[in-house]
Structure formats: C-alpha cells, structure tokens
Amino acid sequence: MCYAIPGKVIEIKDKSVIVEYFGEKRKALNEFVDLKIGDYIYAQGGYVISRVPEKEALETLEAWKDLFFELKKIDLKISERRFAEEGFSKEFIDLLNRAVGSDATTTSPAVNGQTGAPNLSRADLLYILNAQKPKELDAIYRAANFVRQKHLGNACCVHGIIEFSNYCINNCWYCGIRNDNQSIKRYRMEIDEIVEAMDMAVNKYGFKAMVLQSGEDPWYADEKLVELVKKIKEKCAVLLFISIGERSPETYTRLFEAGARGVLLRFETSNAALYEKLRPGKKLADRLAIIEHCYKLGYLILTGSIIGLPNQTADDLINDIELAKKLHAEMYTFGPLIPHHATPLKNTAFGNLDLSLKVIAATRFIDPNAKIVVTTALETLNPKEGQQQGLLAGANSLMINCTPKKYQPHYEIYPDKAGIKDPLEEKIEDTLALLKSLGRAPTDLGIT
Ligand code: 5AD
Ligand code: SF4
C-alpha cells in the first residue's frame, strides 16, 4: 500500500532539493536523508522522507504511470465548471467569478496563475456562509473544487492518526474525553506499544505522514515524549505530527529536535469570549502563542476550529478561517460539533453539514493553495458521503485512524465516531477507492 509516488532528485542545493515527478518539478527540504542527484525519494509535506531503491522506484512509477494521467483526467472532468448557463443572477455569477479569481464562464480550467479569492469581500464570504438555496450551494462547492484543481491538481494527502492516550486534564465543554467525564474507560499506550503501532502504519501500510494525538496528558513527561519521537524516527521514515495540547514551549522545542515536524493544535474558536467560556481556565492568546512558537521553530501547522459552537456566528467562522491563515496553516481543519451526552454541550444541536462544507469552500477561496482536511467529525455527520462531499467542496486531505482497534472506541471525543468499526485494511481500501473514483492521487505532490 503506497501513499506517495517516488520522485527523482534532479538538483541539490544545501537542504533544498528539486524533485521530478512525471515531468513536474517540486521543491522539497532534505534534513534526514543522505542524497545525491539521480536518487529516488519519497517526499511528504515538503520534506524528503526517505530514499527509495531505484528498482523499487522504477517499478512503482511504472505501475503509476498510466493511472497518474488517467486520474488527472477524471479529476479535471469532475471539477469543470459551467455557471453561466445555470440561470443564476448576475450578482451570484460575479461572486463566483471573484471566488475563483478568473472568468467563471469558461468550461476548461485555466492554468493561468490567478490566485483566487483576494477579490472576495467580507460581505461575499458572509453570503457564501449564509447561502441556503441548494443550487447555489452546489455551485459554491463546485467553484471551490475548481479552485482546488486549478491550484493543486489532483493531489490528495492521506495522513494516519494514532490516538495514544485519552486522559486529559482539561474540561472543554464540547469534548467527551474531558477530565470530568467518568463514564469512559481511560487508556494510555506504553511507548513501545505506540512505536509498534507506528511501525505497522508506516512500514506495513505505507503511510508517509502520521499524527500522534492524545488528550492533554502530563503522564507523558517530556523525556517520555522525546524518547517516543526518537524511537519512531529510528524505525520509521515518516513526517511526524504531534497533537498533544498545550505543552510548554520547551516541550515543543525538544520534540522538534527529536524529529517531529508538524503540530496539530486547533485554536477551537477565534472568538476569545466563547473560547474562555468553553475552555474553563484557558485563554485564547495562550493557545495562539504556542502555535506561533511552533511555527517559528519550523513546525508545519495544522489548525482550525469547531463549527456549530453555541452562539458562534458566521462572522466568527470567517474570523476562524482568517486566523488559521494568519497562523500559517499548512493544513486547515474545520469540523462540525458532534454533541457528546456527557458534556455541558449535550443539548446543543449537531454542527450543520452544509455549513461545514461552506466553511471548507470559503477556506479554499481564501487560501487556494492550502491543504484542507475532511475531518472525521464531518464524516461522522454523514458516514456514507461526508468524505466525498468534503473533497468535492474544496478539501484535499483525509485522515485514517490507525489507533489499535481495542483503544479506538475509548477515544470518544464525540460519540459514534466514523471509521472505528472497520479494520484498517478495509479503511485504506475504501479510501483509495474513493480517491480513485474522484480522480485523486493519494500523494501530496501539490505542495512545493
Ligand atoms: N465535536 C467535534 N469536535 C470535537 N473536538 C472535541 N470535542 C468535539 C466534539 N464534541 C475536537 C476539538 C479538539 C479535537 C481533538 O477534537 O477541536 O481540538
Ligand atoms: Fe482535552 Fe482536547 Fe478534549 Fe479539551 S478538546 S478536553 S484539551 S482532549
């Protein structure tokens, strides 16, 4: 099982290398691998992850060659747009034109270097988030899908996630693993057990980018986490993201030095008053400071918010997207609230599916080159079609849960989480089949 296409190194300048894939050139940073021109490598998130033996690379490329171009054709066809003949008002067509950043009457996507949404005003974004008419929603999603295709082609990255502890010292109002919830069974995976799960995901199933997630759990002291990251980096060629909550700047510094290169930390909401209410004892500014510290250290930042929090407005959501952009999000993660019965938000309505898709689309317009993940929460709202809907509304990234099966049901940040019943092999197969049907290649070649 493979989530990357080998590229050939054609230029090396210090840590920066130019890699060629089927005639397309990409830049990547090389920190970990001994390389020379002509070598084949896997890259992920802009980092060289590993060298690939030439024979293996050539075989993989041969297997990919026809499919690669075939998938591109399918994607191009699905992402075509024809808005002019659909009977929309001139105002709405103009809005779509501003959203995609070029003339929306063309049916063939122009690769003309236009940068998309800088032309969108706040009023436009509000219109998008408040749109209700099914035909308008459909056109907004298709416009976002068009922008995604135009800027990033058919690349879709598939990350794995291992949830290694469901202990948490915090009491966020929305979260099922909050400290006060005594109705769930708590677990902590031992370091070697986590390494083993990682080894399986990377070396057996071929994941190239993995997230290590837990509640905020000080049981994993810095030394333990450093040992964990080092052990993983010794055994696995992987772009490693950590998602461990609000730890000290030193912790993040030490984990970077140990080899982690990404941080997943949502700011949850850009509305400071709402944040303070829903995260008792916490301040938004502190969270943002951690994210900024991590960015300065060189981490790739995955961040975003929850959609559908009580009293959250469309304005808040636009601020959320803009805040994530300001924080240099490498990948945006916006997902609907799924109320958990053992939390103070138990009577709050579910986050809205269309609103979640509109936030994905608006994010795509605001940052055309972004990675935007389809969250498990969105998938949970619509288990049959959520992933596909997200991918067709501007998203280009998926996560697969690689937590050992016996722990998965206990990482209950919300109930009935999608994907926890199926075996990992099946989830991988289903994901690849979905991507294939949409003409997406499970690589992240689009990011340079
Ligand atoms: N519904 C949706 N997302 C949630 N999260 C926590 N609880 C919920 C919920 N009930 C999200 C938070 C957190 C991430 C790990 O899960 O955004 O950062
Ligand atoms: Fe803990 Fe994160 Fe859940 Fe808050 S959202 S209770 S910090 S796991």
GROMACS .gro file of C-alpha atoms and ligand atoms in nm:
model
  474
    1MET     CA    1   0.000   0.000   0.000
    2CYS     CA    2   0.155   0.328  -0.102
    3TYR     CA    3   0.070   0.689  -0.031
    4ALA     CA    4   0.340   0.857  -0.232
    5ILE     CA    5   0.492   0.848  -0.576
    6PRO     CA    6   0.871   0.829  -0.588
    7GLY     CA    7   1.035   1.138  -0.733
    8LYS     CA    8   1.379   1.169  -0.888
    9VAL     CA    9   1.625   1.416  -0.738
   10ILE     CA   10   1.750   1.642  -1.016
   11GLU     CA   11   1.906   1.926  -0.820
   12ILE     CA   12   2.051   1.966  -0.470
   13LYS     CA   13   2.135   2.296  -0.306
   14ASP     CA   14   2.217   2.266   0.063
   15LYS     CA   15   1.900   2.132   0.226
   16SER     CA   16   1.683   2.218  -0.070
   17VAL     CA   17   1.627   1.963  -0.345
   18ILE     CA   18   1.435   1.970  -0.671
   19VAL     CA   19   1.244   1.653  -0.740
   20GLU     CA   20   1.082   1.548  -1.065
   21TYR     CA   21   0.757   1.352  -1.091
   22PHE     CA   22   0.637   1.254  -1.438
   23GLY     CA   23   0.789   1.571  -1.579
   24GLU     CA   24   0.664   1.803  -1.300
   25LYS     CA   25   0.922   1.965  -1.075
   26ARG     CA   26   0.874   2.015  -0.700
   27LYS     CA   27   1.085   2.157  -0.425
   28ALA     CA   28   1.147   1.966  -0.101
   29LEU     CA   29   1.352   2.013   0.212
   30ASN     CA   30   1.600   1.741   0.297
   31GLU     CA   31   1.704   1.712   0.660
   32PHE     CA   32   1.719   1.345   0.728
   33VAL     CA   33   1.844   1.158   0.422
   34ASP     CA   34   2.183   1.125   0.255
   35LEU     CA   35   2.114   1.213  -0.110
   36LYS     CA   36   2.277   1.254  -0.447
   37ILE     CA   37   2.142   1.361  -0.784
   38GLY     CA   38   1.962   1.077  -0.959
   39ASP     CA   39   1.835   0.921  -0.634
   40TYR     CA   40   1.468   0.840  -0.596
   41ILE     CA   41   1.287   0.962  -0.287
   42TYR     CA   42   0.952   0.990  -0.116
   43ALA     CA   43   0.854   1.337  -0.006
   44GLN     CA   44   0.567   1.446   0.216
   45GLY     CA   45   0.454   1.789   0.329
   46GLY     CA   46   0.753   1.943   0.151
   47TYR     CA   47   1.004   1.718   0.334
   48VAL     CA   48   1.213   1.439   0.190
   49ILE     CA   49   1.109   1.137   0.395
   50SER     CA   50   1.320   0.853   0.259
   51ARG     CA   51   1.532   0.730  -0.026
   52VAL     CA   52   1.375   0.460  -0.243
   53PRO     CA   53   1.590   0.191  -0.407
   54GLU     CA   54   1.597   0.254  -0.782
   55LYS     CA   55   1.446  -0.081  -0.876
   56GLU     CA   56   1.154  -0.032  -0.638
   57ALA     CA   57   1.107   0.327  -0.755
   58LEU     CA   58   1.101   0.232  -1.122
   59GLU     CA   59   0.850  -0.047  -1.056
   60THR     CA   60   0.625   0.185  -0.859
   61LEU     CA   61   0.650   0.455  -1.124
   62GLU     CA   62   0.568   0.205  -1.397
   63ALA     CA   63   0.260   0.095  -1.201
   64TRP     CA   64   0.155   0.456  -1.150
   65LYS     CA   65   0.233   0.599  -1.493
   66ASP     CA   66  -0.091   0.538  -1.678
   67LEU     CA   67  -0.307   0.568  -1.370
   68PHE     CA   68  -0.148   0.902  -1.280
   69PHE     CA   69  -0.259   1.064  -1.604
   70GLU     CA   70  -0.591   0.881  -1.606
   71LEU     CA   71  -0.674   1.012  -1.256
   72LYS     CA   72  -0.580   1.363  -1.358
   73LYS     CA   73  -0.827   1.341  -1.648
   74ILE     CA   74  -1.110   1.222  -1.423
   75ASP     CA   75  -1.042   1.497  -1.170
   76LEU     CA   76  -1.029   1.762  -1.438
   77LYS     CA   77  -1.364   1.648  -1.573
   78ILE     CA   78  -1.534   1.641  -1.232
   79SER     CA   79  -1.400   1.983  -1.140
   80GLU     CA   80  -1.511   2.158  -1.459
   81ARG     CA   81  -1.747   2.446  -1.411
   82ARG     CA   82  -2.031   2.581  -1.616
   83PHE     CA   83  -2.203   2.851  -1.419
   84ALA     CA   84  -2.323   3.090  -1.684
   85GLU     CA   85  -2.585   2.858  -1.828
   86GLU     CA   86  -2.737   2.761  -1.496
   87GLY     CA   87  -2.971   3.057  -1.463
   88PHE     CA   88  -2.803   3.232  -1.171
   89SER     CA   89  -2.834   3.605  -1.112
   90LYS     CA   90  -2.558   3.828  -1.240
   91GLU     CA   91  -2.467   3.911  -0.879
   92PHE     CA   92  -2.416   3.546  -0.791
   93ILE     CA   93  -2.214   3.476  -1.105
   94ASP     CA   94  -1.997   3.778  -1.022
   95LEU     CA   95  -1.945   3.644  -0.673
   96LEU     CA   96  -1.835   3.306  -0.810
   97ASN     CA   97  -1.603   3.487  -1.050
   98ARG     CA   98  -1.445   3.671  -0.762
   99ALA     CA   99  -1.422   3.346  -0.565
  100VAL     CA  100  -1.235   3.157  -0.835
  101GLY     CA  101  -1.034   3.459  -0.937
  102SER     CA  102  -1.098   3.439  -1.309
  103ASP     CA  103  -1.375   3.429  -1.564
  104ALA     CA  104  -1.621   3.161  -1.450
  105THR     CA  105  -1.789   3.128  -1.787
  106THR     CA  106  -1.505   2.919  -1.924
  107THR     CA  107  -1.554   2.546  -1.902
  108SER     CA  108  -1.189   2.446  -1.915
  109PRO     CA  109  -0.990   2.523  -1.603
  110ALA     CA  110  -0.734   2.784  -1.695
  111VAL     CA  111  -0.389   2.727  -1.553
  112ASN     CA  112  -0.317   3.094  -1.557
  113GLY     CA  113  -0.157   3.153  -1.220
  114GLN     CA  114  -0.453   3.350  -1.086
  115THR     CA  115  -0.460   3.345  -0.711
  116GLY     CA  116  -0.828   3.316  -0.633
  117ALA     CA  117  -1.007   3.492  -0.356
  118PRO     CA  118  -0.825   3.811  -0.269
  119ASN     CA  119  -1.116   3.970  -0.453
  120LEU     CA  120  -1.373   3.838  -0.208
  121SER     CA  121  -1.507   4.090   0.040
  122ARG     CA  122  -1.634   4.001   0.387
  123ALA     CA  123  -1.986   4.054   0.252
  124ASP     CA  124  -1.912   3.793  -0.017
  125LEU     CA  125  -1.785   3.548   0.243
  126LEU     CA  126  -2.092   3.608   0.457
  127TYR     CA  127  -2.311   3.548   0.154
  128ILE     CA  128  -2.131   3.218   0.097
  129LEU     CA  129  -2.166   3.105   0.457
  130ASN     CA  130  -2.532   3.208   0.471
  131ALA     CA  131  -2.630   3.062   0.131
  132GLN     CA  132  -2.917   2.814   0.159
  133LYS     CA  133  -3.054   2.750  -0.190
  134PRO     CA  134  -2.945   2.401  -0.296
  135LYS     CA  135  -2.842   2.520  -0.644
  136GLU     CA  136  -2.629   2.798  -0.500
  137LEU     CA  137  -2.468   2.563  -0.251
  138ASP     CA  138  -2.388   2.321  -0.529
  139ALA     CA  139  -2.231   2.600  -0.736
  140ILE     CA  140  -2.023   2.722  -0.440
  141TYR     CA  141  -1.888   2.373  -0.375
  142ARG     CA  142  -1.810   2.321  -0.741
  143ALA     CA  143  -1.635   2.657  -0.760
  144ALA     CA  144  -1.421   2.557  -0.460
  145ASN     CA  145  -1.346   2.223  -0.621
  146PHE     CA  146  -1.246   2.404  -0.937
  147VAL     CA  147  -1.007   2.629  -0.743
  148ARG     CA  148  -0.859   2.325  -0.568
  149GLN     CA  149  -0.798   2.153  -0.901
  150LYS     CA  150  -0.659   2.463  -1.066
  151HIS     CA  151  -0.406   2.529  -0.793
  152LEU     CA  152  -0.311   2.185  -0.669
  153GLY     CA  153  -0.410   1.937  -0.935
  154ASN     CA  154  -0.540   1.604  -0.816
  155ALA     CA  155  -0.303   1.551  -0.521
  156CYS     CA  156  -0.476   1.439  -0.204
  157CYS     CA  157  -0.274   1.361   0.105
  158VAL     CA  158  -0.376   1.079   0.334
  159HIS     CA  159  -0.243   1.102   0.686
  160GLY     CA  160  -0.275   0.841   0.956
  161ILE     CA  161  -0.351   0.917   1.318
  162ILE     CA  162  -0.271   0.724   1.635
  163GLU     CA  163  -0.460   0.829   1.947
  164PHE     CA  164  -0.225   0.714   2.221
  165SER     CA  165  -0.396   0.837   2.540
  166ASN     CA  166  -0.747   0.952   2.623
  167TYR     CA  167  -0.652   1.104   2.957
  168CYS     CA  168  -0.696   1.479   2.968
  169ILE     CA  169  -0.650   1.732   3.245
  170ASN     CA  170  -0.889   1.978   3.079
  171ASN     CA  171  -1.261   2.017   3.080
  172CYS     CA  172  -1.358   2.160   2.742
  173TRP     CA  173  -1.734   2.187   2.729
  174TYR     CA  174  -1.760   2.011   2.397
  175CYS     CA  175  -1.529   1.715   2.449
  176GLY     CA  176  -1.619   1.363   2.558
  177ILE     CA  177  -1.275   1.284   2.699
  178ARG     CA  178  -1.283   1.588   2.929
  179ASN     CA  179  -1.147   1.520   3.273
  180ASP     CA  180  -1.485   1.528   3.447
  181ASN     CA  181  -1.634   1.257   3.232
  182GLN     CA  182  -1.607   0.949   3.446
  183SER     CA  183  -1.818   0.732   3.223
  184ILE     CA  184  -1.542   0.644   2.975
  185LYS     CA  185  -1.268   0.389   3.015
  186ARG     CA  186  -0.930   0.562   3.017
  187TYR     CA  187  -0.619   0.421   2.846
  188ARG     CA  188  -0.257   0.511   2.797
  189MET     CA  189  -0.041   0.332   2.545
  190GLU     CA  190   0.314   0.247   2.650
  191ILE     CA  191   0.594   0.398   2.444
  192ASP     CA  192   0.686   0.068   2.278
  193GLU     CA  193   0.324  -0.002   2.202
  194ILE     CA  194   0.292   0.334   2.025
  195VAL     CA  195   0.614   0.272   1.831
  196GLU     CA  196   0.477  -0.066   1.727
  197ALA     CA  197   0.152   0.087   1.602
  198MET     CA  198   0.352   0.348   1.414
  199ASP     CA  199   0.579   0.083   1.266
  200MET     CA  200   0.274  -0.103   1.141
  201ALA     CA  201   0.117   0.209   0.987
  202VAL     CA  202   0.437   0.324   0.819
  203ASN     CA  203   0.627   0.009   0.736
  204LYS     CA  204   0.338  -0.226   0.672
  205TYR     CA  205   0.069   0.001   0.532
  206GLY     CA  206   0.287   0.269   0.373
  207PHE     CA  207   0.172   0.585   0.549
  208LYS     CA  208   0.421   0.867   0.496
  209ALA     CA  209   0.267   1.123   0.732
  210MET     CA  210   0.132   1.039   1.076
  211VAL     CA  211  -0.027   1.229   1.361
  212LEU     CA  212   0.031   1.127   1.723
  213GLN     CA  213  -0.263   1.252   1.927
  214SER     CA  214  -0.368   1.242   2.293
  215GLY     CA  215  -0.565   1.440   2.545
  216GLU     CA  216  -0.353   1.682   2.743
  217ASP     CA  217  -0.179   1.418   2.950
  218PRO     CA  218   0.123   1.517   3.160
  219TRP     CA  219   0.185   1.149   3.241
  220TYR     CA  220   0.387   1.164   2.920
  221ALA     CA  221   0.666   1.378   3.059
  222ASP     CA  222   0.899   1.549   2.813
  223GLU     CA  223   1.159   1.272   2.842
  224LYS     CA  224   0.899   1.011   2.751
  225LEU     CA  225   0.778   1.208   2.451
  226VAL     CA  226   1.132   1.271   2.330
  227GLU     CA  227   1.209   0.901   2.363
  228LEU     CA  228   0.892   0.823   2.170
  229VAL     CA  229   0.970   1.058   1.882
  230LYS     CA  230   1.330   0.939   1.862
  231LYS     CA  231   1.230   0.574   1.858
  232ILE     CA  232   0.975   0.642   1.588
  233LYS     CA  233   1.223   0.834   1.376
  234GLU     CA  234   1.474   0.548   1.409
  235LYS     CA  235   1.226   0.290   1.289
  236CYS     CA  236   1.002   0.481   1.052
  237ALA     CA  237   1.061   0.715   0.759
  238VAL     CA  238   0.767   0.939   0.830
  239LEU     CA  239   0.663   1.302   0.853
  240LEU     CA  240   0.557   1.313   1.216
  241PHE     CA  241   0.291   1.548   1.355
  242ILE     CA  242   0.222   1.579   1.725
  243SER     CA  243  -0.114   1.672   1.873
  244ILE     CA  244  -0.071   1.679   2.249
  245GLY     CA  245  -0.235   2.006   2.352
  246GLU     CA  246  -0.090   2.296   2.543
  247ARG     CA  247   0.257   2.195   2.648
  248SER     CA  248   0.545   2.428   2.730
  249PRO     CA  249   0.749   2.594   2.456
  250GLU     CA  250   1.045   2.380   2.568
  251THR     CA  251   0.848   2.061   2.512
  252TYR     CA  252   0.777   2.163   2.155
  253THR     CA  253   1.138   2.268   2.104
  254ARG     CA  254   1.267   1.935   2.234
  255LEU     CA  255   1.026   1.737   2.019
  256PHE     CA  256   1.132   1.931   1.711
  257GLU     CA  257   1.492   1.849   1.790
  258ALA     CA  258   1.394   1.484   1.830
  259GLY     CA  259   1.249   1.484   1.478
  260ALA     CA  260   0.881   1.583   1.489
  261ARG     CA  261   0.799   1.827   1.210
  262GLY     CA  262   0.431   1.911   1.245
  263VAL     CA  263   0.191   2.022   1.515
  264LEU     CA  264  -0.184   1.973   1.511
  265LEU     CA  265  -0.336   2.220   1.752
  266ARG     CA  266  -0.672   2.377   1.681
  267PHE     CA  267  -0.750   2.714   1.833
  268GLU     CA  268  -1.112   2.586   1.855
  269THR     CA  269  -1.270   2.930   1.802
  270SER     CA  270  -1.130   3.274   1.723
  271ASN     CA  271  -1.393   3.431   1.947
  272ALA     CA  272  -1.200   3.492   2.271
  273ALA     CA  273  -1.511   3.522   2.490
  274LEU     CA  274  -1.656   3.199   2.355
  275TYR     CA  275  -1.318   3.030   2.391
  276GLU     CA  276  -1.289   3.124   2.755
  277LYS     CA  277  -1.638   3.002   2.828
  278LEU     CA  278  -1.593   2.668   2.657
  279ARG     CA  279  -1.239   2.604   2.781
  280PRO     CA  280  -1.260   2.688   3.151
  281GLY     CA  281  -0.946   2.846   3.288
  282LYS     CA  282  -0.790   2.888   2.945
  283LYS     CA  283  -0.706   3.192   2.732
  284LEU     CA  284  -0.713   3.206   2.353
  285ALA     CA  285  -0.399   3.421   2.348
  286ASP     CA  286  -0.200   3.148   2.526
  287ARG     CA  287  -0.304   2.890   2.271
  288LEU     CA  288  -0.216   3.119   1.981
  289ALA     CA  289   0.124   3.189   2.139
  290ILE     CA  290   0.200   2.815   2.138
  291ILE     CA  291   0.100   2.782   1.775
  292GLU     CA  292   0.318   3.082   1.685
  293HIS     CA  293   0.610   2.940   1.881
  294CYS     CA  294   0.577   2.612   1.693
  295TYR     CA  295   0.565   2.788   1.358
  296LYS     CA  296   0.881   2.979   1.442
  297LEU     CA  297   1.053   2.656   1.537
  298GLY     CA  298   0.982   2.529   1.186
  299TYR     CA  299   0.686   2.300   1.252
  300LEU     CA  300   0.418   2.261   0.987
  301ILE     CA  301   0.099   2.392   1.145
  302LEU     CA  302  -0.236   2.213   1.129
  303THR     CA  303  -0.503   2.424   1.287
  304GLY     CA  304  -0.865   2.530   1.275
  305SER     CA  305  -1.184   2.536   1.475
  306ILE     CA  306  -1.513   2.370   1.561
  307ILE     CA  307  -1.820   2.462   1.357
  308GLY     CA  308  -2.151   2.494   1.538
  309LEU     CA  309  -2.047   2.603   1.885
  310PRO     CA  310  -2.329   2.774   2.078
  311ASN     CA  311  -2.368   3.142   1.985
  312GLN     CA  312  -2.098   3.118   1.719
  313THR     CA  313  -2.179   3.345   1.423
  314ALA     CA  314  -2.092   3.339   1.053
  315ASP     CA  315  -1.863   3.634   1.127
  316ASP     CA  316  -1.682   3.421   1.385
  317LEU     CA  317  -1.632   3.150   1.126
  318ILE     CA  318  -1.482   3.394   0.876
  319ASN     CA  319  -1.252   3.514   1.153
  320ASP     CA  320  -1.163   3.149   1.219
  321ILE     CA  321  -1.054   3.096   0.860
  322GLU     CA  322  -0.859   3.420   0.859
  323LEU     CA  323  -0.695   3.339   1.191
  324ALA     CA  324  -0.588   2.995   1.069
  325LYS     CA  325  -0.437   3.161   0.763
  326LYS     CA  326  -0.258   3.418   0.978
  327LEU     CA  327  -0.115   3.132   1.184
  328HIS     CA  328   0.038   2.995   0.860
  329ALA     CA  329  -0.178   2.684   0.850
  330GLU     CA  330  -0.013   2.422   0.634
  331MET     CA  331  -0.337   2.235   0.670
  332TYR     CA  332  -0.677   2.365   0.779
  333THR     CA  333  -0.901   2.156   0.998
  334PHE     CA  334  -1.258   2.272   1.047
  335GLY     CA  335  -1.515   2.022   1.164
  336PRO     CA  336  -1.872   2.024   1.293
  337LEU     CA  337  -1.957   1.993   1.660
  338ILE     CA  338  -2.091   1.649   1.747
  339PRO     CA  339  -2.253   1.688   2.088
  340HIS     CA  340  -2.144   1.437   2.348
  341HIS     CA  341  -2.402   1.324   2.605
  342ALA     CA  342  -2.160   1.352   2.900
  343THR     CA  343  -2.062   1.717   2.835
  344PRO     CA  344  -2.217   2.057   2.907
  345LEU     CA  345  -2.296   2.085   2.534
  346LYS     CA  346  -2.507   1.768   2.536
  347ASN     CA  347  -2.822   1.958   2.433
  348THR     CA  348  -2.656   2.168   2.164
  349ALA     CA  349  -2.755   2.092   1.806
  350PHE     CA  350  -2.519   1.897   1.581
  351GLY     CA  351  -2.294   2.114   1.366
  352ASN     CA  352  -2.454   2.164   1.027
  353LEU     CA  353  -2.327   1.960   0.734
  354ASP     CA  354  -2.375   2.228   0.469
  355LEU     CA  355  -2.225   2.495   0.692
  356SER     CA  356  -1.919   2.272   0.737
  357LEU     CA  357  -1.892   2.229   0.360
  358LYS     CA  358  -1.934   2.604   0.309
  359VAL     CA  359  -1.650   2.669   0.554
  360ILE     CA  360  -1.430   2.429   0.355
  361ALA     CA  361  -1.526   2.605   0.033
  362ALA     CA  362  -1.465   2.953   0.178
  363THR     CA  363  -1.127   2.836   0.309
  364ARG     CA  364  -1.037   2.715  -0.037
  365PHE     CA  365  -1.129   3.056  -0.182
  366ILE     CA  366  -0.929   3.239   0.085
  367ASP     CA  367  -0.622   3.016   0.057
  368PRO     CA  368  -0.628   2.844  -0.283
  369ASN     CA  369  -0.302   2.656  -0.223
  370ALA     CA  370  -0.397   2.515   0.115
  371LYS     CA  371  -0.435   2.165   0.235
  372ILE     CA  372  -0.780   2.127   0.383
  373VAL     CA  373  -0.870   1.809   0.562
  374VAL     CA  374  -1.207   1.638   0.566
  375THR     CA  375  -1.248   1.587   0.940
  376THR     CA  376  -1.369   1.267   1.099
  377ALA     CA  377  -1.645   1.479   1.256
  378LEU     CA  378  -1.776   1.566   0.908
  379GLU     CA  379  -1.758   1.201   0.815
  380THR     CA  380  -1.947   1.120   1.135
  381LEU     CA  381  -2.228   1.360   1.036
  382ASN     CA  382  -2.265   1.179   0.705
  383PRO     CA  383  -2.084   0.843   0.722
  384LYS     CA  384  -2.178   0.742   0.367
  385GLU     CA  385  -2.088   1.057   0.178
  386GLY     CA  386  -1.916   1.303   0.412
  387GLN     CA  387  -1.566   1.239   0.281
  388GLN     CA  388  -1.672   1.267  -0.079
  389GLN     CA  389  -1.875   1.581  -0.010
  390GLY     CA  390  -1.577   1.742   0.161
  391LEU     CA  391  -1.340   1.650  -0.121
  392LEU     CA  392  -1.584   1.794  -0.373
  393ALA     CA  393  -1.622   2.119  -0.177
  394GLY     CA  394  -1.256   2.215  -0.183
  395ALA     CA  395  -1.085   1.972   0.056
  396ASN     CA  396  -0.779   1.772  -0.046
  397SER     CA  397  -0.676   1.572   0.253
  398LEU     CA  398  -0.802   1.276   0.457
  399MET     CA  399  -0.708   1.113   0.783
  400ILE     CA  400  -0.725   0.743   0.856
  401ASN     CA  401  -0.740   0.623   1.213
  402CYS     CA  402  -0.451   0.383   1.282
  403THR     CA  403  -0.506   0.354   1.659
  404PRO     CA  404  -0.503  -0.010   1.771
  405LYS     CA  405  -0.858  -0.134   1.749
  406LYS     CA  406  -0.900  -0.211   2.117
  407TYR     CA  407  -0.844   0.155   2.207
  408GLN     CA  408  -1.040   0.324   1.933
  409PRO     CA  409  -1.386   0.318   2.095
  410HIS     CA  410  -1.245   0.483   2.407
  411TYR     CA  411  -1.108   0.789   2.229
  412GLU     CA  412  -1.459   0.921   2.245
  413ILE     CA  413  -1.425   1.297   2.193
  414TYR     CA  414  -1.772   1.258   2.044
  415PRO     CA  415  -1.997   0.953   2.007
  416ASP     CA  416  -2.032   0.722   1.707
  417LYS     CA  417  -1.706   0.839   1.554
  418ALA     CA  418  -1.684   0.737   1.190
  419GLY     CA  419  -1.447   0.462   1.088
  420ILE     CA  420  -1.386   0.292   1.422
  421LYS     CA  421  -1.570  -0.027   1.340
  422ASP     CA  422  -1.384  -0.124   1.024
  423PRO     CA  423  -1.045  -0.296   1.008
  424LEU     CA  424  -0.759  -0.069   0.898
  425GLU     CA  425  -0.705  -0.261   0.574
  426GLU     CA  426  -1.067  -0.201   0.480
  427LYS     CA  427  -1.048   0.169   0.561
  428ILE     CA  428  -0.738   0.207   0.346
  429GLU     CA  429  -0.901   0.021   0.060
  430ASP     CA  430  -1.221   0.225   0.086
  431THR     CA  431  -1.024   0.548   0.096
  432LEU     CA  432  -0.817   0.457  -0.207
  433ALA     CA  433  -1.130   0.350  -0.393
  434LEU     CA  434  -1.299   0.681  -0.311
  435LEU     CA  435  -0.995   0.880  -0.425
  436LYS     CA  436  -0.975   0.680  -0.744
  437SER     CA  437  -1.342   0.737  -0.820
  438LEU     CA  438  -1.282   1.111  -0.787
  439GLY     CA  439  -0.961   1.108  -0.989
  440ARG     CA  440  -0.744   1.200  -0.694
  441ALA     CA  441  -0.395   1.063  -0.644
  442PRO     CA  442  -0.307   0.978  -0.284
  443THR     CA  443   0.005   1.190  -0.280
  444ASP     CA  444   0.083   1.536  -0.169
  445LEU     CA  445   0.270   1.635  -0.480
  446GLY     CA  446   0.080   1.960  -0.493
  447ILE     CA  447   0.273   2.112  -0.210
  448THR     CA  448   0.609   2.253  -0.301
  4495AD     N1  449  -1.732   1.757   1.834
  4495AD     C1  450  -1.643   1.792   1.737
  4495AD     N2  451  -1.512   1.812   1.759
  4495AD     C2  452  -1.467   1.797   1.885
  4495AD     N3  453  -1.345   1.810   1.938
  4495AD     C3  454  -1.352   1.784   2.069
  4495AD     N4  455  -1.479   1.754   2.105
  4495AD     C4  456  -1.553   1.762   1.990
  4495AD     C5  457  -1.689   1.742   1.961
  4495AD     N5  458  -1.778   1.706   2.055
  4495AD     C6  459  -1.227   1.846   1.861
  4495AD     C7  460  -1.154   1.966   1.918
  4495AD     C8  461  -1.018   1.913   1.952
  4495AD     C9  462  -1.006   1.792   1.863
  4495AD    C10  463  -0.909   1.691   1.908
  4495AD     O1  464  -1.136   1.739   1.863
  4495AD     O2  465  -1.145   2.064   1.817
  4495AD     O3  466  -0.914   2.005   1.928
  450SF4    FE1  467  -0.879   1.770   2.650
  450SF4    FE2  468  -0.857   1.844   2.394
  450SF4    FE3  469  -1.081   1.729   2.487
  450SF4    FE4  470  -1.019   1.977   2.560
  450SF4     S1  471  -1.068   1.907   2.348
  450SF4     S2  472  -1.092   1.813   2.694
  450SF4     S3  473  -0.800   1.965   2.575
  450SF4     S4  474  -0.881   1.635   2.470
   0.00000   0.00000   0.00000
